[in-house]
Amino acid sequence: MPRDKTEAHEKIIAAAVSEFMEYGFENASMRRIASEVGLTVGALYRHFPNKEEMFAALVEPTINKLMAKYQEFCEQGYEVMKCGDVQQLWNESESETKWLMSFIYDHFDIFRLLVCRSQGTRFESFVHDMALLEERSTLDYFERMKQYDMTVNELSKQEFHMLVTANVSALFEAVIHGFSREEAMHYAETLDAFFSAGWKKILGITVTLI
């Protein structure tokens, strides 16, 4: 992690974002970054011990913030579940795509690095890791629903994994294709309409339209 918050350090961060964005992690050069900010390579390594730790310093704060927000969203769902209102519960679930897309576009450059430029780092499986997190939290959701006499149809683990992965991966396609924020938010609504209908059908969830 970075060792100081000096003006020089902030210049390094800006240069690093630009370098990783243009070349990707594997082809990024610590020498070019050092040259960009007027430092020797040795001086640059006093800020970051290696290239991967520099990349991590760029993306980890946003990942941590995302995980905290994600947990808050799950907890909100658990509270709604206690009311036994399937309509409200499903509405909460559908809103997840929209807030996540909004969060992504609040930190677009960081997610561009994670999704498109992280090959060769410990973050290269970020999208897959998010799908696994969503899979675990959804299965936990289903188990908790049983406590309130709300049940869903069971799927094979393999099919469920593949469907969740497809759902999560589709979200990040907006980043890959460089959608504008307006395009991305419209796409989020389209994703909700598409996947929501499918999930309701497969899981046997009946929701009364208002």
PDB file of N, CA and C in Angstrom, residues 39-76:
ATOM      1  N   LEU A  39      10.381  11.187 -11.595  1.00  0.00           N
ATOM      2  CA  LEU A  39      11.091  10.440 -10.563  1.00  0.00           C
ATOM      3  C   LEU A  39      11.984   9.387 -11.202  1.00  0.00           C
ATOM      4  N   THR A  40      12.970   8.942 -10.449  1.00  0.00           N
ATOM      5  CA  THR A  40      13.723   7.772 -10.866  1.00  0.00           C
ATOM      6  C   THR A  40      12.880   6.538 -10.533  1.00  0.00           C
ATOM      7  N   VAL A  41      13.200   5.433 -11.161  1.00  0.00           N
ATOM      8  CA  VAL A  41      12.482   4.195 -10.869  1.00  0.00           C
ATOM      9  C   VAL A  41      12.662   3.816  -9.396  1.00  0.00           C
ATOM     10  N   GLY A  42      13.868   4.020  -8.888  1.00  0.00           N
ATOM     11  CA  GLY A  42      14.131   3.711  -7.482  1.00  0.00           C
ATOM     12  C   GLY A  42      13.255   4.530  -6.546  1.00  0.00           C
ATOM     13  N   ALA A  43      13.079   5.805  -6.864  1.00  0.00           N
ATOM     14  CA  ALA A  43      12.232   6.671  -6.039  1.00  0.00           C
ATOM     15  C   ALA A  43      10.781   6.221  -6.113  1.00  0.00           C
ATOM     16  N   LEU A  44      10.363   5.769  -7.288  1.00  0.00           N
ATOM     17  CA  LEU A  44       8.992   5.288  -7.443  1.00  0.00           C
ATOM     18  C   LEU A  44       8.742   4.073  -6.559  1.00  0.00           C
ATOM     19  N   TYR A  45       9.738   3.199  -6.457  1.00  0.00           N
ATOM     20  CA  TYR A  45       9.579   1.998  -5.636  1.00  0.00           C
ATOM     21  C   TYR A  45       9.543   2.313  -4.134  1.00  0.00           C
ATOM     22  N   ARG A  46       9.900   3.526  -3.760  1.00  0.00           N
ATOM     23  CA  ARG A  46       9.738   3.921  -2.366  1.00  0.00           C
ATOM     24  C   ARG A  46       8.275   4.236  -2.045  1.00  0.00           C
ATOM     25  N   HIS A  47       7.489   4.471  -3.081  1.00  0.00           N
ATOM     26  CA  HIS A  47       6.056   4.684  -2.903  1.00  0.00           C
ATOM     27  C   HIS A  47       5.292   3.365  -2.976  1.00  0.00           C
ATOM     28  N   PHE A  48       5.716   2.488  -3.878  1.00  0.00           N
ATOM     29  CA  PHE A  48       5.058   1.195  -4.062  1.00  0.00           C
ATOM     30  C   PHE A  48       6.124   0.124  -4.257  1.00  0.00           C
ATOM     31  N   PRO A  49       6.039  -0.989  -3.536  1.00  0.00           N
ATOM     32  CA  PRO A  49       7.069  -2.023  -3.623  1.00  0.00           C
ATOM     33  C   PRO A  49       7.120  -2.749  -4.963  1.00  0.00           C
ATOM     34  N   ASN A  50       6.001  -2.781  -5.691  1.00  0.00           N
ATOM     35  CA  ASN A  50       5.983  -3.431  -6.998  1.00  0.00           C
ATOM     36  C   ASN A  50       4.772  -2.947  -7.791  1.00  0.00           C
ATOM     37  N   LYS A  51       4.720  -3.367  -9.035  1.00  0.00           N
ATOM     38  CA  LYS A  51       3.660  -2.896  -9.933  1.00  0.00           C
ATOM     39  C   LYS A  51       2.274  -3.359  -9.490  1.00  0.00           C
ATOM     40  N   GLU A  52       2.174  -4.586  -8.996  1.00  0.00           N
ATOM     41  CA  GLU A  52       0.869  -5.087  -8.592  1.00  0.00           C
ATOM     42  C   GLU A  52       0.333  -4.340  -7.374  1.00  0.00           C
ATOM     43  N   GLU A  53       1.214  -3.992  -6.446  1.00  0.00           N
ATOM     44  CA  GLU A  53       0.755  -3.233  -5.284  1.00  0.00           C
ATOM     45  C   GLU A  53       0.306  -1.833  -5.689  1.00  0.00           C
ATOM     46  N   MET A  54       0.933  -1.301  -6.717  1.00  0.00           N
ATOM     47  CA  MET A  54       0.475  -0.010  -7.245  1.00  0.00           C
ATOM     48  C   MET A  54      -0.932  -0.165  -7.820  1.00  0.00           C
ATOM     49  N   PHE A  55      -1.152  -1.214  -8.600  1.00  0.00           N
ATOM     50  CA  PHE A  55      -2.478  -1.464  -9.172  1.00  0.00           C
ATOM     51  C   PHE A  55      -3.498  -1.668  -8.058  1.00  0.00           C
ATOM     52  N   ALA A  56      -3.103  -2.432  -7.041  1.00  0.00           N
ATOM     53  CA  ALA A  56      -4.002  -2.698  -5.913  1.00  0.00           C
ATOM     54  C   ALA A  56      -4.397  -1.412  -5.204  1.00  0.00           C
ATOM     55  N   ALA A  57      -3.453  -0.499  -5.062  1.00  0.00           N
ATOM     56  CA  ALA A  57      -3.745   0.766  -4.390  1.00  0.00           C
ATOM     57  C   ALA A  57      -4.788   1.575  -5.153  1.00  0.00           C
ATOM     58  N   LEU A  58      -4.864   1.367  -6.458  1.00  0.00           N
ATOM     59  CA  LEU A  58      -5.848   2.075  -7.265  1.00  0.00           C
ATOM     60  C   LEU A  58      -7.243   1.484  -7.108  1.00  0.00           C
ATOM     61  N   VAL A  59      -7.327   0.155  -7.035  1.00  0.00           N
ATOM     62  CA  VAL A  59      -8.643  -0.485  -7.113  1.00  0.00           C
ATOM     63  C   VAL A  59      -9.215  -0.946  -5.775  1.00  0.00           C
ATOM     64  N   GLU A  60      -8.374  -1.263  -4.811  1.00  0.00           N
ATOM     65  CA  GLU A  60      -8.881  -1.845  -3.561  1.00  0.00           C
ATOM     66  C   GLU A  60      -9.813  -0.929  -2.761  1.00  0.00           C
ATOM     67  N   PRO A  61      -9.548   0.368  -2.663  1.00  0.00           N
ATOM     68  CA  PRO A  61     -10.499   1.221  -1.916  1.00  0.00           C
ATOM     69  C   PRO A  61     -11.914   1.156  -2.484  1.00  0.00           C
ATOM     70  N   THR A  62     -12.035   1.122  -3.806  1.00  0.00           N
ATOM     71  CA  THR A  62     -13.361   1.044  -4.425  1.00  0.00           C
ATOM     72  C   THR A  62     -13.984  -0.326  -4.221  1.00  0.00           C
ATOM     73  N   ILE A  63     -13.185  -1.377  -4.307  1.00  0.00           N
ATOM     74  CA  ILE A  63     -13.700  -2.724  -4.050  1.00  0.00           C
ATOM     75  C   ILE A  63     -14.221  -2.822  -2.622  1.00  0.00           C
ATOM     76  N   ASN A  64     -13.473  -2.302  -1.678  1.00  0.00           N
ATOM     77  CA  ASN A  64     -13.897  -2.350  -0.277  1.00  0.00           C
ATOM     78  C   ASN A  64     -15.198  -1.583  -0.061  1.00  0.00           C
ATOM     79  N   LYS A  65     -15.305  -0.446  -0.722  1.00  0.00           N
ATOM     80  CA  LYS A  65     -16.539   0.343  -0.615  1.00  0.00           C
ATOM     81  C   LYS A  65     -17.712  -0.406  -1.225  1.00  0.00           C
ATOM     82  N   LEU A  66     -17.459  -1.071  -2.346  1.00  0.00           N
ATOM     83  CA  LEU A  66     -18.507  -1.862  -2.998  1.00  0.00           C
ATOM     84  C   LEU A  66     -18.970  -2.995  -2.093  1.00  0.00           C
ATOM     85  N   MET A  67     -18.023  -3.686  -1.458  1.00  0.00           N
ATOM     86  CA  MET A  67     -18.388  -4.802  -0.584  1.00  0.00           C
ATOM     87  C   MET A  67     -19.233  -4.330   0.600  1.00  0.00           C
ATOM     88  N   ALA A  68     -18.900  -3.161   1.132  1.00  0.00           N
ATOM     89  CA  ALA A  68     -19.666  -2.613   2.253  1.00  0.00           C
ATOM     90  C   ALA A  68     -21.083  -2.259   1.808  1.00  0.00           C
ATOM     91  N   LYS A  69     -21.204  -1.640   0.635  1.00  0.00           N
ATOM     92  CA  LYS A  69     -22.520  -1.280   0.114  1.00  0.00           C
ATOM     93  C   LYS A  69     -23.333  -2.528  -0.212  1.00  0.00           C
ATOM     94  N   TYR A  70     -22.658  -3.524  -0.737  1.00  0.00           N
ATOM     95  CA  TYR A  70     -23.336  -4.783  -1.090  1.00  0.00           C
ATOM     96  C   TYR A  70     -23.913  -5.438   0.165  1.00  0.00           C
ATOM     97  N   GLN A  71     -23.134  -5.436   1.243  1.00  0.00           N
ATOM     98  CA  GLN A  71     -23.604  -6.026   2.490  1.00  0.00           C
ATOM     99  C   GLN A  71     -24.800  -5.250   3.039  1.00  0.00           C
ATOM    100  N   GLU A  72     -24.753  -3.933   2.930  1.00  0.00           N
ATOM    101  CA  GLU A  72     -25.881  -3.106   3.367  1.00  0.00           C
ATOM    102  C   GLU A  72     -27.135  -3.459   2.585  1.00  0.00           C
ATOM    103  N   PHE A  73     -26.977  -3.664   1.291  1.00  0.00           N
ATOM    104  CA  PHE A  73     -28.115  -4.001   0.445  1.00  0.00           C
ATOM    105  C   PHE A  73     -28.709  -5.352   0.852  1.00  0.00           C
ATOM    106  N   CYS A  74     -27.833  -6.315   1.134  1.00  0.00           N
ATOM    107  CA  CYS A  74     -28.308  -7.632   1.573  1.00  0.00           C
ATOM    108  C   CYS A  74     -29.068  -7.525   2.890  1.00  0.00           C
ATOM    109  N   GLU A  75     -28.543  -6.741   3.808  1.00  0.00           N
ATOM    110  CA  GLU A  75     -29.203  -6.586   5.100  1.00  0.00           C
ATOM    111  C   GLU A  75     -30.577  -5.943   4.944  1.00  0.00           C
ATOM    112  N   GLN A  76     -30.703  -4.997   4.031  1.00  0.00           N
ATOM    113  CA  GLN A  76     -32.002  -4.382   3.768  1.00  0.00           C
ATOM    114  C   GLN A  76     -32.996  -5.439   3.286  1.00  0.00           C
TER     115      GLN A  76
END
